[in-house]
mmCIF file with all atom_site columns, C-alpha atoms in Angstrom:
data_model
loop_
_atom_site.group_PDB
_atom_site.id
_atom_site.type_symbol
_atom_site.label_atom_id
_atom_site.label_alt_id
_atom_site.label_comp_id
_atom_site.label_asym_id
_atom_site.label_entity_id
_atom_site.label_seq_id
_atom_site.pdbx_PDB_ins_code
_atom_site.Cartn_x
_atom_site.Cartn_y
_atom_site.Cartn_z
_atom_site.occupancy
_atom_site.B_iso_or_equiv
_atom_site.pdbx_formal_charge
_atom_site.auth_seq_id
_atom_site.auth_comp_id
_atom_site.auth_asym_id
_atom_site.auth_atom_id
_atom_site.pdbx_PDB_model_num
ATOM 1  C CA . MET A 1 1  ? 92.282  -99.371  67.354 1.00 0.00 ? 1  MET A CA 1
ATOM 2  C CA . LEU A 1 2  ? 94.193  -96.072  67.399 1.00 0.00 ? 2  LEU A CA 1
ATOM 3  C CA . LEU A 1 3  ? 92.780  -95.118  70.786 1.00 0.00 ? 3  LEU A CA 1
ATOM 4  C CA . ASN A 1 4  ? 93.976  -98.432  72.179 1.00 0.00 ? 4  ASN A CA 1
ATOM 5  C CA . LEU A 1 5  ? 97.384  -97.869  70.637 1.00 0.00 ? 5  LEU A CA 1
ATOM 6  C CA . LYS A 1 6  ? 97.699  -94.366  72.080 1.00 0.00 ? 6  LYS A CA 1
ATOM 7  C CA . ALA A 1 7  ? 96.351  -95.486  75.457 1.00 0.00 ? 7  ALA A CA 1
ATOM 8  C CA . PHE A 1 8  ? 98.809  -98.360  75.614 1.00 0.00 ? 8  PHE A CA 1
ATOM 9  C CA . PHE A 1 9  ? 101.834 -96.261  74.700 1.00 0.00 ? 9  PHE A CA 1
ATOM 10 C CA . CYS A 1 10 ? 100.817 -93.179  76.706 1.00 0.00 ? 10 CYS A CA 1
ATOM 11 C CA . GLN A 1 11 ? 103.256 -94.071  79.501 1.00 0.00 ? 11 GLN A CA 1
ATOM 12 C CA . PRO A 1 12 ? 106.804 -95.449  79.362 1.00 0.00 ? 12 PRO A CA 1
ATOM 13 C CA . LEU A 1 13 ? 106.910 -99.251  79.328 1.00 0.00 ? 13 LEU A CA 1
ATOM 14 C CA . GLY A 1 14 ? 110.505 -99.735  80.430 1.00 0.00 ? 14 GLY A CA 1
ATOM 15 C CA . ASP A 1 15 ? 111.686 -103.181 79.340 1.00 0.00 ? 15 ASP A CA 1
ATOM 16 C CA . ARG A 1 16 ? 108.251 -104.215 78.021 1.00 0.00 ? 16 ARG A CA 1
ATOM 17 C CA . TYR A 1 17 ? 108.435 -102.403 74.668 1.00 0.00 ? 17 TYR A CA 1
ATOM 18 C CA . ARG A 1 18 ? 109.718 -105.387 72.710 1.00 0.00 ? 18 ARG A CA 1
ATOM 19 C CA . ASP A 1 19 ? 106.766 -107.452 73.971 1.00 0.00 ? 19 ASP A CA 1
ATOM 20 C CA . GLN A 1 20 ? 104.442 -104.947 72.298 1.00 0.00 ? 20 GLN A CA 1
ATOM 21 C CA . LEU A 1 21 ? 106.189 -104.960 68.918 1.00 0.00 ? 21 LEU A CA 1
ATOM 22 C CA . PRO A 1 22 ? 103.709 -107.428 67.323 1.00 0.00 ? 22 PRO A CA 1
ATOM 23 C CA . ARG A 1 23 ? 100.753 -105.327 68.507 1.00 0.00 ? 23 ARG A CA 1
ATOM 24 C CA . LEU A 1 24 ? 102.318 -102.106 67.232 1.00 0.00 ? 24 LEU A CA 1
ATOM 25 C CA . THR A 1 25 ? 103.157 -103.679 63.864 1.00 0.00 ? 25 THR A CA 1
ATOM 26 C CA . ARG A 1 26 ? 99.646  -105.096 63.484 1.00 0.00 ? 26 ARG A CA 1
ATOM 27 C CA . ASP A 1 27 ? 98.030  -101.763 64.372 1.00 0.00 ? 27 ASP A CA 1
ATOM 28 C CA . ILE A 1 28 ? 100.273 -99.814  61.978 1.00 0.00 ? 28 ILE A CA 1
ATOM 29 C CA . ASP A 1 29 ? 99.370  -102.248 59.190 1.00 0.00 ? 29 ASP A CA 1
ATOM 30 C CA . SER A 1 30 ? 95.661  -101.862 59.993 1.00 0.00 ? 30 SER A CA 1
ATOM 31 C CA . ILE A 1 31 ? 95.931  -98.081  59.991 1.00 0.00 ? 31 ILE A CA 1
ATOM 32 C CA . LEU A 1 32 ? 97.694  -98.211  56.612 1.00 0.00 ? 32 LEU A CA 1
ATOM 33 C CA . LEU A 1 33 ? 94.798  -100.221 55.192 1.00 0.00 ? 33 LEU A CA 1
ATOM 34 C CA . LEU A 1 34 ? 92.150  -97.935  56.643 1.00 0.00 ? 34 LEU A CA 1
ATOM 35 C CA . ALA A 1 35 ? 94.041  -94.807  55.575 1.00 0.00 ? 35 ALA A CA 1
ATOM 36 C CA . GLY A 1 36 ? 93.785  -95.809  51.918 1.00 0.00 ? 36 GLY A CA 1
ATOM 37 C CA . TYR A 1 37 ? 90.940  -93.329  51.501 1.00 0.00 ? 37 TYR A CA 1
ATOM 38 C CA . TYR A 1 38 ? 93.142  -90.411  52.570 1.00 0.00 ? 38 TYR A CA 1
ATOM 39 C CA . ASP A 1 39 ? 95.890  -88.582  50.701 1.00 0.00 ? 39 ASP A CA 1
ATOM 40 C CA . PRO A 1 40 ? 98.884  -90.976  50.866 1.00 0.00 ? 40 PRO A CA 1
ATOM 41 C CA . VAL A 1 41 ? 101.331 -88.152  51.633 1.00 0.00 ? 41 VAL A CA 1
ATOM 42 C CA . VAL A 1 42 ? 99.214  -86.973  54.576 1.00 0.00 ? 42 VAL A CA 1
ATOM 43 C CA . ALA A 1 43 ? 98.707  -90.520  55.861 1.00 0.00 ? 43 ALA A CA 1
ATOM 44 C CA . GLN A 1 44 ? 102.422 -91.334  55.638 1.00 0.00 ? 44 GLN A CA 1
ATOM 45 C CA . ALA A 1 45 ? 103.409 -88.107  57.386 1.00 0.00 ? 45 ALA A CA 1
ATOM 46 C CA . TRP A 1 46 ? 101.036 -88.919  60.235 1.00 0.00 ? 46 TRP A CA 1
ATOM 47 C CA . LEU A 1 47 ? 102.276 -92.520  60.512 1.00 0.00 ? 47 LEU A CA 1
ATOM 48 C CA . GLU A 1 48 ? 105.979 -91.615  60.566 1.00 0.00 ? 48 GLU A CA 1
ATOM 49 C CA . ASN A 1 49 ? 106.142 -91.307  64.361 1.00 0.00 ? 49 ASN A CA 1
ATOM 50 C CA . TRP A 1 50 ? 104.432 -94.673  64.909 1.00 0.00 ? 50 TRP A CA 1
ATOM 51 C CA . GLN A 1 51 ? 106.737 -96.292  62.357 1.00 0.00 ? 51 GLN A CA 1
ATOM 52 C CA . GLY A 1 52 ? 109.710 -94.590  64.005 1.00 0.00 ? 52 GLY A CA 1
ATOM 53 C CA . LEU A 1 53 ? 108.587 -96.021  67.341 1.00 0.00 ? 53 LEU A CA 1
ATOM 54 C CA . ARG A 1 54 ? 108.339 -99.495  65.816 1.00 0.00 ? 54 ARG A CA 1
ATOM 55 C CA . HIS A 1 55 ? 111.855 -99.192  64.337 1.00 0.00 ? 55 HIS A CA 1
ATOM 56 C CA . ALA A 1 56 ? 113.314 -97.842  67.586 1.00 0.00 ? 56 ALA A CA 1
ATOM 57 C CA . ILE A 1 57 ? 111.800 -100.743 69.544 1.00 0.00 ? 57 ILE A CA 1
ATOM 58 C CA . ALA A 1 58 ? 112.993 -103.322 67.004 1.00 0.00 ? 58 ALA A CA 1
ATOM 59 C CA . THR A 1 59 ? 116.545 -101.962 67.128 1.00 0.00 ? 59 THR A CA 1
ATOM 60 C CA . GLY A 1 60 ? 116.617 -101.304 70.895 1.00 0.00 ? 60 GLY A CA 1
ATOM 61 C CA . GLN A 1 61 ? 117.199 -97.535  70.704 1.00 0.00 ? 61 GLN A CA 1
ATOM 62 C CA . ARG A 1 62 ? 115.910 -96.430  74.119 1.00 0.00 ? 62 ARG A CA 1
ATOM 63 C CA . ILE A 1 63 ? 116.230 -92.666  73.619 1.00 0.00 ? 63 ILE A CA 1
ATOM 64 C CA . GLU A 1 64 ? 114.499 -92.841  70.236 1.00 0.00 ? 64 GLU A CA 1
ATOM 65 C CA . ILE A 1 65 ? 111.742 -95.029  71.701 1.00 0.00 ? 65 ILE A CA 1
ATOM 66 C CA . GLU A 1 66 ? 110.784 -92.296  74.145 1.00 0.00 ? 66 GLU A CA 1
ATOM 67 C CA . HIS A 1 67 ? 111.129 -89.576  71.516 1.00 0.00 ? 67 HIS A CA 1
ATOM 68 C CA . PHE A 1 68 ? 108.829 -91.311  69.013 1.00 0.00 ? 68 PHE A CA 1
ATOM 69 C CA . ARG A 1 69 ? 106.412 -92.448  71.733 1.00 0.00 ? 69 ARG A CA 1
ATOM 70 C CA . ASN A 1 70 ? 105.953 -88.855  72.887 1.00 0.00 ? 70 ASN A CA 1
ATOM 71 C CA . GLU A 1 71 ? 105.698 -87.487  69.343 1.00 0.00 ? 71 GLU A CA 1
ATOM 72 C CA . ALA A 1 72 ? 103.138 -90.114  68.296 1.00 0.00 ? 72 ALA A CA 1
ATOM 73 C CA . ASN A 1 73 ? 100.958 -89.516  71.336 1.00 0.00 ? 73 ASN A CA 1
ATOM 74 C CA . ASN A 1 74 ? 101.054 -85.729  71.001 1.00 0.00 ? 74 ASN A CA 1
ATOM 75 C CA . GLN A 1 75 ? 100.175 -85.406  67.326 1.00 0.00 ? 75 GLN A CA 1
ATOM 76 C CA . GLU A 1 76 ? 96.786  -84.191  66.099 1.00 0.00 ? 76 GLU A CA 1
ATOM 77 C CA . PRO A 1 77 ? 94.086  -86.780  65.394 1.00 0.00 ? 77 PRO A CA 1
ATOM 78 C CA . PHE A 1 78 ? 94.269  -88.224  61.887 1.00 0.00 ? 78 PHE A CA 1
ATOM 79 C CA . TRP A 1 79 ? 90.797  -89.532  61.090 1.00 0.00 ? 79 TRP A CA 1
ATOM 80 C CA . LEU A 1 80 ? 88.284  -87.007  59.770 1.00 0.00 ? 80 LEU A CA 1
ATOM 81 C CA . HIS A 1 81 ? 85.764  -87.877  62.498 1.00 0.00 ? 81 HIS A CA 1
ATOM 82 C CA . SER A 1 82 ? 88.268  -87.801  65.364 1.00 0.00 ? 82 SER A CA 1
ATOM 83 C CA . GLY A 1 83 ? 87.683  -84.323  66.676 1.00 0.00 ? 83 GLY A CA 1
ATOM 84 C CA . LYS A 1 84 ? 90.008  -81.662  65.368 1.00 0.00 ? 84 LYS A CA 1
ATOM 85 C CA . ARG A 1 85 ? 89.302  -81.758  61.618 1.00 0.00 ? 85 ARG A CA 1
#
Protein backbone atom coordinates (compact mmCIF):
# COMPACT_ATOMS: atom_id res chain seq x y z
CA MET A 1 0.00 0.00 0.00
CA LEU A 2 2.63 2.56 1.03
CA LEU A 3 4.97 1.51 -1.76
CA ASN A 4 2.18 2.04 -4.26
CA LEU A 5 1.44 5.43 -2.75
CA LYS A 6 5.07 6.53 -2.90
CA ALA A 7 5.51 5.10 -6.40
CA PHE A 8 2.42 6.91 -7.64
CA PHE A 9 3.38 10.27 -6.17
CA CYS A 10 7.11 10.00 -6.94
CA GLN A 11 6.75 12.30 -9.96
CA PRO A 12 4.70 15.47 -10.44
CA LEU A 13 1.19 14.77 -11.73
CA GLY A 14 0.37 18.23 -13.07
CA ASP A 15 -3.41 18.61 -13.29
CA ARG A 16 -4.09 14.99 -12.28
CA TYR A 17 -3.63 15.42 -8.52
CA ARG A 18 -7.31 15.97 -7.77
CA ASP A 19 -8.14 12.70 -9.56
CA GLN A 20 -5.94 10.89 -7.03
CA LEU A 21 -7.49 12.47 -3.94
CA PRO A 22 -9.78 9.46 -3.20
CA ARG A 23 -6.83 7.06 -3.47
CA LEU A 24 -4.66 9.22 -1.22
CA THR A 25 -7.44 9.58 1.36
CA ARG A 26 -8.13 5.84 1.36
CA ASP A 27 -4.43 5.00 1.74
CA ILE A 28 -3.95 7.51 4.58
CA ASP A 29 -6.96 6.00 6.38
CA SER A 30 -5.54 2.49 5.90
CA ILE A 31 -2.15 3.55 7.21
CA LEU A 32 -3.81 5.12 10.26
CA LEU A 33 -5.53 1.81 11.00
CA LEU A 34 -2.38 -0.24 10.54
CA ALA A 35 -0.29 2.23 12.55
CA GLY A 36 -2.42 1.63 15.64
CA TYR A 37 0.30 -0.65 17.00
CA TYR A 38 2.87 2.16 16.93
CA ASP A 39 3.32 5.16 19.21
CA PRO A 40 0.55 7.58 18.11
CA VAL A 41 2.89 10.60 18.28
CA VAL A 42 5.43 8.89 16.02
CA ALA A 43 2.74 7.70 13.60
CA GLN A 44 1.14 11.15 13.38
CA ALA A 45 4.49 12.86 12.83
CA TRP A 46 5.23 10.48 9.97
CA LEU A 47 1.78 10.94 8.41
CA GLU A 48 1.84 14.75 8.53
CA ASN A 49 3.41 15.12 5.08
CA TRP A 50 0.88 12.76 3.46
CA GLN A 51 -1.97 14.58 5.20
CA GLY A 52 -0.47 17.90 4.14
CA LEU A 53 -0.38 16.63 0.56
CA ARG A 54 -4.03 15.60 0.79
CA HIS A 55 -5.01 19.04 2.14
CA ALA A 56 -2.95 20.88 -0.49
CA ILE A 57 -4.60 18.86 -3.27
CA ALA A 58 -8.10 19.39 -1.83
CA THR A 59 -7.56 23.15 -1.61
CA GLY A 60 -5.66 23.50 -4.91
CA GLN A 61 -2.41 24.86 -3.45
CA ARG A 62 0.06 23.96 -6.22
CA ILE A 63 3.26 25.05 -4.45
CA GLU A 64 2.29 23.19 -1.28
CA ILE A 65 1.38 20.09 -3.31
CA GLU A 66 4.93 19.82 -4.61
CA HIS A 67 6.43 20.63 -1.21
CA PHE A 68 4.46 17.92 0.62
CA ARG A 69 4.87 15.43 -2.24
CA ASN A 70 8.65 15.78 -2.05
CA GLU A 71 8.72 15.68 1.75
CA ALA A 72 6.50 12.59 1.92
CA ASN A 73 8.56 10.70 -0.64
CA ASN A 74 11.88 11.58 0.99
CA GLN A 75 11.09 10.65 4.58
CA GLU A 76 12.49 7.55 6.28
CA PRO A 77 10.44 4.34 6.14
CA PHE A 78 7.87 4.08 8.92
CA TRP A 79 7.13 0.38 9.34
CA LEU A 80 9.51 -1.59 11.55
CA HIS A 81 10.19 -4.13 8.79
CA SER A 82 10.73 -1.56 6.04
CA GLY A 83 14.48 -1.35 6.04
CA LYS A 84 15.97 1.43 8.10
CA ARG A 85 14.73 0.58 11.61
